[in-house]
PDB file of C-alpha atoms in Angstrom:
ATOM      1  CA  MET S   1      90.418  83.525  83.077  1.00 94.00           C
ATOM      2  CA  ARG S   2      92.166  86.794  82.230  1.00 98.00           C
ATOM      3  CA  VAL S   3      94.310  88.318  84.975  1.00 98.00           C
ATOM      4  CA  VAL S   4      96.148  91.633  85.293  1.00 98.00           C
ATOM      5  CA  SER S   5      98.778  91.795  88.030  1.00 98.00           C
ATOM      6  CA  LEU S   6      99.909  95.098  89.519  1.00 98.00           C
ATOM      7  CA  VAL S   7     102.492  93.488  91.824  1.00 98.00           C
ATOM      8  CA  PRO S   8     105.759  91.852  90.697  1.00 97.00           C
ATOM      9  CA  SER S   9     105.608  89.195  93.432  1.00 96.00           C
ATOM     10  CA  LEU S  10     102.053  88.237  92.512  1.00 98.00           C
ATOM     11  CA  THR S  11     102.938  88.227  88.826  1.00 98.00           C
ATOM     12  CA  GLU S  12     105.662  85.676  89.497  1.00 97.00           C
ATOM     13  CA  ALA S  13     103.280  83.615  91.648  1.00 98.00           C
ATOM     14  CA  VAL S  14     100.635  83.412  88.918  1.00 98.00           C
ATOM     15  CA  ALA S  15     103.240  82.833  86.189  1.00 97.00           C
ATOM     16  CA  ALA S  16     104.720  79.920  88.124  1.00 96.00           C
ATOM     17  CA  THR S  17     101.277  78.354  88.484  1.00 97.00           C
ATOM     18  CA  ALA S  18      99.339  79.190  85.316  1.00 96.00           C
ATOM     19  CA  PRO S  19     101.201  81.671  83.085  1.00 89.00           C
ATOM     20  CA  GLY S  20      98.486  81.664  80.433  1.00 94.00           C
ATOM     21  CA  LEU S  21      96.189  83.608  82.748  1.00 97.00           C
ATOM     22  CA  LEU S  22      98.262  86.788  82.724  1.00 98.00           C
ATOM     23  CA  VAL S  23      97.228  89.346  80.092  1.00 98.00           C
ATOM     24  CA  GLY S  24      98.740  92.451  81.729  1.00 98.00           C
ATOM     25  CA  VAL S  25     101.607  93.162  84.141  1.00 98.00           C
ATOM     26  CA  THR S  26     103.606  96.170  85.320  1.00 97.00           C
ATOM     27  CA  ASP S  27     106.885  97.426  83.927  1.00 96.00           C
ATOM     28  CA  TRP S  28     108.517  96.205  87.159  1.00 95.00           C
ATOM     29  CA  CYS S  29     107.399  92.583  86.729  1.00 96.00           C
ATOM     30  CA  THR S  30     110.758  91.018  85.888  1.00 94.00           C
ATOM     31  CA  HIS S  31     110.116  87.353  86.757  1.00 94.00           C
ATOM     32  CA  PRO S  32     109.860  85.303  84.680  1.00 93.00           C
ATOM     33  CA  ALA S  33     111.986  87.153  82.169  1.00 90.00           C
ATOM     34  CA  ASP S  34     110.135  85.778  79.143  1.00 90.00           C
ATOM     35  CA  LEU S  35     106.645  86.687  80.351  1.00 92.00           C
ATOM     36  CA  ALA S  36     104.330  87.320  77.415  1.00 90.00           C
ATOM     37  CA  ALA S  37     101.823  89.891  78.686  1.00 96.00           C
ATOM     38  CA  ALA S  38     101.005  93.505  77.938  1.00 97.00           C
ATOM     39  CA  ARG S  39     102.867  96.108  80.007  1.00 97.00           C
ATOM     40  CA  ILE S  40     100.483  98.534  81.653  1.00 97.00           C
ATOM     41  CA  GLY S  41     102.787 100.984  83.466  1.00 97.00           C
ATOM     42  CA  GLY S  42     104.242 101.012  86.943  1.00 96.00           C
ATOM     43  CA  THR S  43     102.926  99.827  90.278  1.00 96.00           C
ATOM     44  CA  LYS S  44     102.307 103.433  91.340  1.00 96.00           C
ATOM     45  CA  ASN S  45     101.144 104.776  87.979  1.00 96.00           C
ATOM     46  CA  PRO S  46      99.327 102.040  86.057  1.00 97.00           C
ATOM     47  CA  ASP S  47      97.477 102.944  82.880  1.00 97.00           C
ATOM     48  CA  THR S  48      93.944 102.228  84.068  1.00 97.00           C
ATOM     49  CA  ALA S  49      92.474 102.716  80.581  1.00 97.00           C
ATOM     50  CA  ALA S  50      94.899 100.156  79.145  1.00 98.00           C
ATOM     51  CA  ILE S  51      93.989  97.735  81.917  1.00 98.00           C
ATOM     52  CA  ALA S  52      90.288  98.143  81.196  1.00 97.00           C
ATOM     53  CA  ALA S  53      90.935  97.568  77.478  1.00 97.00           C
ATOM     54  CA  LEU S  54      92.433  94.170  78.314  1.00 98.00           C
ATOM     55  CA  ALA S  55      89.043  93.151  79.750  1.00 97.00           C
ATOM     56  CA  PRO S  56      90.474  91.187  82.683  1.00 98.00           C
ATOM     57  CA  ASP S  57      88.298  88.965  84.840  1.00 98.00           C
ATOM     58  CA  LEU S  58      90.486  89.872  87.811  1.00 98.00           C
ATOM     59  CA  VAL S  59      93.034  92.514  88.767  1.00 98.00           C
ATOM     60  CA  ILE S  60      95.365  91.536  91.616  1.00 98.00           C
ATOM     61  CA  ALA S  61      96.996  94.227  93.718  1.00 98.00           C
ATOM     62  CA  ASN S  62      98.549  95.013  97.086  1.00 98.00           C
ATOM     63  CA  GLU S  63      97.558  97.670  99.606  1.00 96.00           C
ATOM     64  CA  GLU S  64     101.156  98.832 100.009  1.00 94.00           C
ATOM     65  CA  GLU S  65     102.500  98.647  96.475  1.00 95.00           C
ATOM     66  CA  ASN S  66      99.492 100.127  94.674  1.00 97.00           C
ATOM     67  CA  ARG S  67      97.651 103.411  95.176  1.00 97.00           C
ATOM     68  CA  ALA S  68      94.114 103.346  96.520  1.00 97.00           C
ATOM     69  CA  ALA S  69      93.004 105.918  93.924  1.00 97.00           C
ATOM     70  CA  ASP S  70      94.083 103.689  91.030  1.00 97.00           C
ATOM     71  CA  LEU S  71      92.325 100.668  92.509  1.00 98.00           C
ATOM     72  CA  ALA S  72      89.181 102.712  93.070  1.00 97.00           C
ATOM     73  CA  ALA S  73      89.260 103.861  89.434  1.00 97.00           C
ATOM     74  CA  LEU S  74      89.501 100.264  88.242  1.00 97.00           C
ATOM     75  CA  ARG S  75      86.553  99.252  90.422  1.00 97.00           C
ATOM     76  CA  GLU S  76      84.519 102.211  89.190  1.00 97.00           C
ATOM     77  CA  GLY S  77      85.165 100.922  85.687  1.00 96.00           C
ATOM     78  CA  GLY S  78      83.490  97.663  86.635  1.00 97.00           C
ATOM     79  CA  LEU S  79      86.599  95.543  87.185  1.00 98.00           C
ATOM     80  CA  ASP S  80      87.012  92.974  89.945  1.00 98.00           C
ATOM     81  CA  VAL S  81      90.045  93.972  92.044  1.00 98.00           C
ATOM     82  CA  LEU S  82      91.536  91.644  94.664  1.00 98.00           C
ATOM     83  CA  VAL S  83      93.775  93.557  97.101  1.00 98.00           C
ATOM     84  CA  THR S  84      96.261  91.697  99.269  1.00 98.00           C
ATOM     85  CA  GLU S  85      97.786  92.753 102.595  1.00 97.00           C
ATOM     86  CA  ILE S  86     101.140  91.150 103.358  1.00 97.00           C
ATOM     87  CA  ARG S  87     103.133  92.170 106.407  1.00 96.00           C
ATOM     88  CA  THR S  88     104.336  88.739 107.598  1.00 97.00           C
ATOM     89  CA  LEU S  89     105.340  85.386 106.159  1.00 98.00           C
ATOM     90  CA  ASP S  90     102.144  83.776 107.441  1.00 97.00           C
ATOM     91  CA  GLN S  91     100.096  86.489 105.740  1.00 97.00           C
ATOM     92  CA  ALA S  92     102.046  85.972 102.531  1.00 98.00           C
ATOM     93  CA  LEU S  93     101.291  82.252 102.452  1.00 98.00           C
ATOM     94  CA  ALA S  94      97.607  82.839 103.203  1.00 98.00           C
ATOM     95  CA  GLU S  95      97.229  85.658 100.683  1.00 98.00           C
ATOM     96  CA  LEU S  96      98.976  83.707  97.946  1.00 98.00           C
ATOM     97  CA  ASP S  97      96.469  80.908  98.482  1.00 98.00           C
ATOM     98  CA  ARG S  98      93.633  83.450  98.309  1.00 98.00           C
ATOM     99  CA  VAL S  99      94.936  84.936  95.062  1.00 98.00           C
ATOM    100  CA  LEU S 100      95.656  81.659  93.308  1.00 98.00           C
ATOM    101  CA  VAL S 101      92.868  79.425  94.590  1.00 98.00           C
ATOM    102  CA  ALA S 102      89.959  81.720  95.458  1.00 97.00           C
ATOM    103  CA  GLY S 103      90.848  84.506  93.017  1.00 97.00           C
ATOM    104  CA  CYS S 104      92.182  82.678  89.979  1.00 97.00           C
ATOM    105  CA  GLY S 105      90.349  79.379  90.485  1.00 97.00           C
ATOM    106  CA  LEU S 106      93.525  77.301  90.438  1.00 97.00           C
ATOM    107  CA  ALA S 107      94.524  74.260  92.460  1.00 97.00           C
ATOM    108  CA  ARG S 108      96.870  75.106  95.318  1.00 97.00           C
ATOM    109  CA  PRO S 109     100.350  74.848  93.763  1.00 97.00           C
ATOM    110  CA  ALA S 110     103.029  72.542  95.114  1.00 97.00           C
ATOM    111  CA  TRP S 111     105.548  75.391  95.239  1.00 97.00           C
ATOM    112  CA  LEU S 112     103.421  77.202  97.817  1.00 98.00           C
ATOM    113  CA  ASP S 113     103.488  74.211 100.157  1.00 97.00           C
ATOM    114  CA  ALA S 114     107.223  73.847  99.525  1.00 97.00           C
ATOM    115  CA  ALA S 115     107.780  77.486 100.464  1.00 97.00           C
ATOM    116  CA  GLY S 116     105.892  77.113 103.732  1.00 97.00           C
ATOM    117  CA  ALA S 117     107.731  73.896 104.543  1.00 97.00           C
ATOM    118  CA  ALA S 118     111.136  75.444 103.818  1.00 97.00           C
ATOM    119  CA  TRP S 119     110.577  78.203 106.362  1.00 98.00           C
ATOM    120  CA  ALA S 120     108.993  75.864 108.908  1.00 97.00           C
ATOM    121  CA  ALA S 121     112.058  73.610 108.706  1.00 97.00           C
ATOM    122  CA  LEU S 122     114.515  76.337 109.687  1.00 96.00           C
ATOM    123  CA  PRO S 123     115.881  75.956 113.222  1.00 93.00           C
ATOM    124  CA  ALA S 124     114.732  78.464 115.808  1.00 90.00           C
ATOM    125  CA  PRO S 125     117.284  81.260 116.314  1.00 89.00           C
ATOM    126  CA  SER S 126     119.584  80.753 119.278  1.00 87.00           C
ATOM    127  CA  GLY S 127     120.632  83.540 121.588  1.00 87.00           C
ATOM    128  CA  PRO S 128     119.401  87.127 121.631  1.00 93.00           C
ATOM    129  CA  PRO S 129     118.460  88.651 118.267  1.00 95.00           C
ATOM    130  CA  ARG S 130     121.242  90.630 116.619  1.00 96.00           C
ATOM    131  CA  PRO S 131     120.362  94.290 115.944  1.00 98.00           C
ATOM    132  CA  VAL S 132     120.537  95.377 112.291  1.00 98.00           C
ATOM    133  CA  ILE S 133     119.563  98.305 110.132  1.00 98.00           C
ATOM    134  CA  VAL S 134     118.172  97.774 106.645  1.00 98.00           C
ATOM    135  CA  PRO S 135     118.470 100.735 104.269  1.00 98.00           C
ATOM    136  CA  ILE S 136     116.236 100.564 101.218  1.00 98.00           C
ATOM    137  CA  TRP S 137     117.168 103.924  99.663  1.00 98.00           C
ATOM    138  CA  ARG S 138     119.773 106.643  99.806  1.00 97.00           C
ATOM    139  CA  ARG S 139     119.541 110.348  98.923  1.00 94.00           C
ATOM    140  CA  PRO S 140     117.666 110.449 101.261  1.00 97.00           C
ATOM    141  CA  TRP S 141     118.456 107.478 103.453  1.00 98.00           C
ATOM    142  CA  MET S 142     115.371 105.369 104.142  1.00 98.00           C
ATOM    143  CA  VAL S 143     115.204 102.152 106.142  1.00 98.00           C
ATOM    144  CA  LEU S 144     112.810  99.373 107.049  1.00 98.00           C
ATOM    145  CA  GLY S 145     110.595 100.478 109.917  1.00 97.00           C
ATOM    146  CA  ARG S 146     107.637  98.845 111.597  1.00 96.00           C
ATOM    147  CA  ASP S 147     105.349  96.119 110.360  1.00 95.00           C
ATOM    148  CA  THR S 148     107.068  94.953 107.166  1.00 97.00           C
ATOM    149  CA  PHE S 149     107.258  91.585 105.429  1.00 97.00           C
ATOM    150  CA  ALA S 150     111.042  91.816 105.185  1.00 97.00           C
ATOM    151  CA  GLY S 151     111.252  92.642 108.881  1.00 97.00           C
ATOM    152  CA  ASP S 152     109.287  89.500 109.719  1.00 97.00           C
ATOM    153  CA  LEU S 153     111.674  87.365 107.664  1.00 97.00           C
ATOM    154  CA  LEU S 154     114.645  88.927 109.441  1.00 97.00           C
ATOM    155  CA  ALA S 155     113.108  88.216 112.852  1.00 96.00           C
ATOM    156  CA  ARG S 156     112.663  84.570 111.893  1.00 96.00           C
ATOM    157  CA  LEU S 157     116.375  84.467 111.120  1.00 96.00           C
ATOM    158  CA  GLY S 158     117.415  85.835 114.515  1.00 96.00           C
ATOM    159  CA  LEU S 159     117.849  89.482 113.548  1.00 97.00           C
ATOM    160  CA  ARG S 160     116.200  92.499 115.155  1.00 96.00           C
ATOM    161  CA  ASN S 161     115.455  95.510 113.013  1.00 97.00           C
ATOM    162  CA  VAL S 162     116.538  98.486 115.114  1.00 98.00           C
ATOM    163  CA  TYR S 163     113.696 100.557 113.646  1.00 98.00           C
ATOM    164  CA  ALA S 164     110.980  97.910 113.990  1.00 97.00           C
ATOM    165  CA  ASP S 165     109.148 100.095 116.536  1.00 96.00           C
ATOM    166  CA  HIS S 166     109.381 103.303 114.523  1.00 97.00           C
ATOM    167  CA  ALA S 167     106.082 105.104 113.909  1.00 96.00           C
ATOM    168  CA  GLU S 168     106.641 104.881 110.147  1.00 96.00           C
ATOM    169  CA  ARG S 169     107.037 101.777 108.021  1.00 96.00           C
ATOM    170  CA  TYR S 170     109.814 103.270 105.888  1.00 97.00           C
ATOM    171  CA  PRO S 171     111.260 106.196 107.828  1.00 98.00           C
ATOM    172  CA  ARG S 172     113.838 108.651 106.572  1.00 98.00           C
ATOM    173  CA  ILE S 173     116.768 108.599 108.990  1.00 98.00           C
ATOM    174  CA  PRO S 174     119.890 110.796 108.708  1.00 98.00           C
ATOM    175  CA  LEU S 175     123.060 108.822 108.089  1.00 98.00           C
ATOM    176  CA  ASP S 176     124.719 109.887 111.331  1.00 97.00           C
ATOM    177  CA  GLU S 177     121.730 108.571 113.269  1.00 98.00           C
ATOM    178  CA  LEU S 178     121.863 105.269 111.398  1.00 98.00           C
ATOM    179  CA  ASN S 179     125.505 104.839 112.310  1.00 97.00           C
ATOM    180  CA  ALA S 180     124.736 105.619 115.962  1.00 97.00           C
ATOM    181  CA  ALA S 181     121.637 103.383 116.195  1.00 97.00           C
ATOM    182  CA  GLY S 182     123.372 100.483 117.928  1.00 97.00           C
ATOM    183  CA  ALA S 183     123.212  98.016 115.067  1.00 98.00           C
ATOM    184  CA  GLU S 184     125.762  95.233 114.759  1.00 97.00           C
ATOM    185  CA  ARG S 185     125.317  94.920 110.999  1.00 97.00           C
ATOM    186  CA  VAL S 186     123.866  96.775 108.031  1.00 98.00           C
ATOM    187  CA  VAL S 187     121.798  94.728 105.575  1.00 98.00           C
ATOM    188  CA  LEU S 188     121.892  96.153 102.045  1.00 98.00           C
ATOM    189  CA  PRO S 189     119.435  94.684  99.513  1.00 98.00           C
ATOM    190  CA  ASP S 190     119.800  95.353  95.792  1.00 97.00           C
ATOM    191  CA  GLU S 191     116.244  96.702  95.469  1.00 94.00           C
ATOM    192  CA  PRO S 192     114.440  99.043  95.459  1.00 94.00           C
ATOM    193  CA  TYR S 193     117.789 100.884  95.616  1.00 97.00           C
ATOM    194  CA  ARG S 194     120.560  98.849  94.041  1.00 97.00           C
ATOM    195  CA  PHE S 195     123.176  98.732  96.786  1.00 98.00           C
ATOM    196  CA  THR S 196     126.452  97.138  95.691  1.00 98.00           C
ATOM    197  CA  ALA S 197     129.875  96.491  97.176  1.00 97.00           C
ATOM    198  CA  ASP S 198     130.922  99.909  95.863  1.00 97.00           C
ATOM    199  CA  ASP S 199     127.737 101.794  96.707  1.00 98.00           C
ATOM    200  CA  GLY S 200     126.474 101.516 100.283  1.00 98.00           C
ATOM    201  CA  PRO S 201     128.959  99.802 102.630  1.00 98.00           C
ATOM    202  CA  GLU S 202     131.287 102.822 102.611  1.00 98.00           C
ATOM    203  CA  ALA S 203     128.584 104.862 104.382  1.00 98.00           C
ATOM    204  CA  PHE S 204     128.777 102.528 107.399  1.00 98.00           C
ATOM    205  CA  PRO S 205     132.506 102.279 108.157  1.00 96.00           C
ATOM    206  CA  GLY S 206     131.986 100.749 111.601  1.00 88.00           C
ATOM    207  CA  LEU S 207     129.534  98.048 110.584  1.00 96.00           C
ATOM    208  CA  PRO S 208     129.888  94.753 108.720  1.00 97.00           C
ATOM    209  CA  ALA S 209     127.697  94.883 105.613  1.00 97.00           C
ATOM    210  CA  ALA S 210     125.602  92.043 104.232  1.00 97.00           C
ATOM    211  CA  LEU S 211     124.710  92.517 100.565  1.00 98.00           C
ATOM    212  CA  VAL S 212     121.582  90.481  99.826  1.00 97.00           C
ATOM    213  CA  ASP S 213     119.293  89.721  96.905  1.00 96.00           C
ATOM    214  CA  GLY S 214     116.375  92.090  97.425  1.00 96.00           C
ATOM    215  CA  ARG S 215     113.996  89.683  95.745  1.00 95.00           C
ATOM    216  CA  LEU S 216     114.729  87.052  98.383  1.00 97.00           C
ATOM    217  CA  LEU S 217     114.153  89.542 101.191  1.00 97.00           C
ATOM    218  CA  THR S 218     111.084  91.391  99.933  1.00 96.00           C
ATOM    219  CA  TRP S 219     109.239  89.263  97.339  1.00 96.00           C
ATOM    220  CA  TYR S 220     106.526  86.805  98.308  1.00 94.00           C
ATOM    221  CA  GLY S 221     105.954  83.969  95.867  1.00 93.00           C
ATOM    222  CA  PRO S 222     108.028  81.140  94.380  1.00 94.00           C
ATOM    223  CA  SER S 223     111.207  82.868  95.619  1.00 95.00           C
ATOM    224  CA  LEU S 224     110.208  82.146  99.233  1.00 97.00           C
ATOM    225  CA  ALA S 225     111.669  78.641  99.199  1.00 96.00           C
ATOM    226  CA  GLU S 226     114.944  79.953  97.783  1.00 96.00           C
ATOM    227  CA  ALA S 227     114.932  82.718 100.400  1.00 97.00           C
ATOM    228  CA  ALA S 228     114.722  80.131 103.191  1.00 97.00           C
ATOM    229  CA  ARG S 229     117.757  78.383 101.729  1.00 96.00           C
ATOM    230  CA  GLU S 230     119.902  81.410 100.896  1.00 97.00           C
ATOM    231  CA  LEU S 231     119.176  84.151 103.433  1.00 97.00           C
ATOM    232  CA  PRO S 232     120.445  82.367 106.569  1.00 96.00           C
ATOM    233  CA  SER S 233     123.967  82.058 105.137  1.00 94.00           C
ATOM    234  CA  ALA S 234     123.865  85.506 103.510  1.00 94.00           C
ATOM    235  CA  LEU S 235     122.975  87.112 106.857  1.00 94.00           C
ATOM    236  CA  ARG S 236     125.159  84.962 109.095  1.00 84.00           C
TER     237      ARG S 236
END
């Protein structure tokens, strides 16, 4: 089986289960660090000719992270493309099983069951959910909006994304509006924008800031078990 992954989370999932399957990955696939596979461009601008030249049996992708036009071009070239949709934790667990078992022909990995069990074991949040805002970019400021995987994880941890009902999934919101949105905390992940203690919190002088590992908040794969262990204390 020869697999090309166009999604960093899915790359890590396959690598943790059967690394020898991966023949091509994106430039953004950073886990594991020693992955031996051809680099075929970015998630939004993959080199479709290079992918075809690798002669994969399967290309795995995501409807949010990859462009429909690129996936269509791969299919037109005769390649089998499996596209995931992941907006919730339950979807993530189901889609990872589909990719690994149905797509790649592997046995269901133990880490996937461990990830599901880690989240299932968390206590139910007590009290009303605490309102938060979650910037993912600045210049311009963009935040988590409706229907996102990260938003579902936050809800499971007793937090309410102030912009969860916004018409857009990643709306651009002026900074003054963010500061007046009624949040009790700002959550600042280190990806896709790399917020740090010196770059981000100063824009929200009235709010406590939680700096979190973006991989734990937004990636679906082997990091899910770690996320269940680390995020509750990071967001307390």
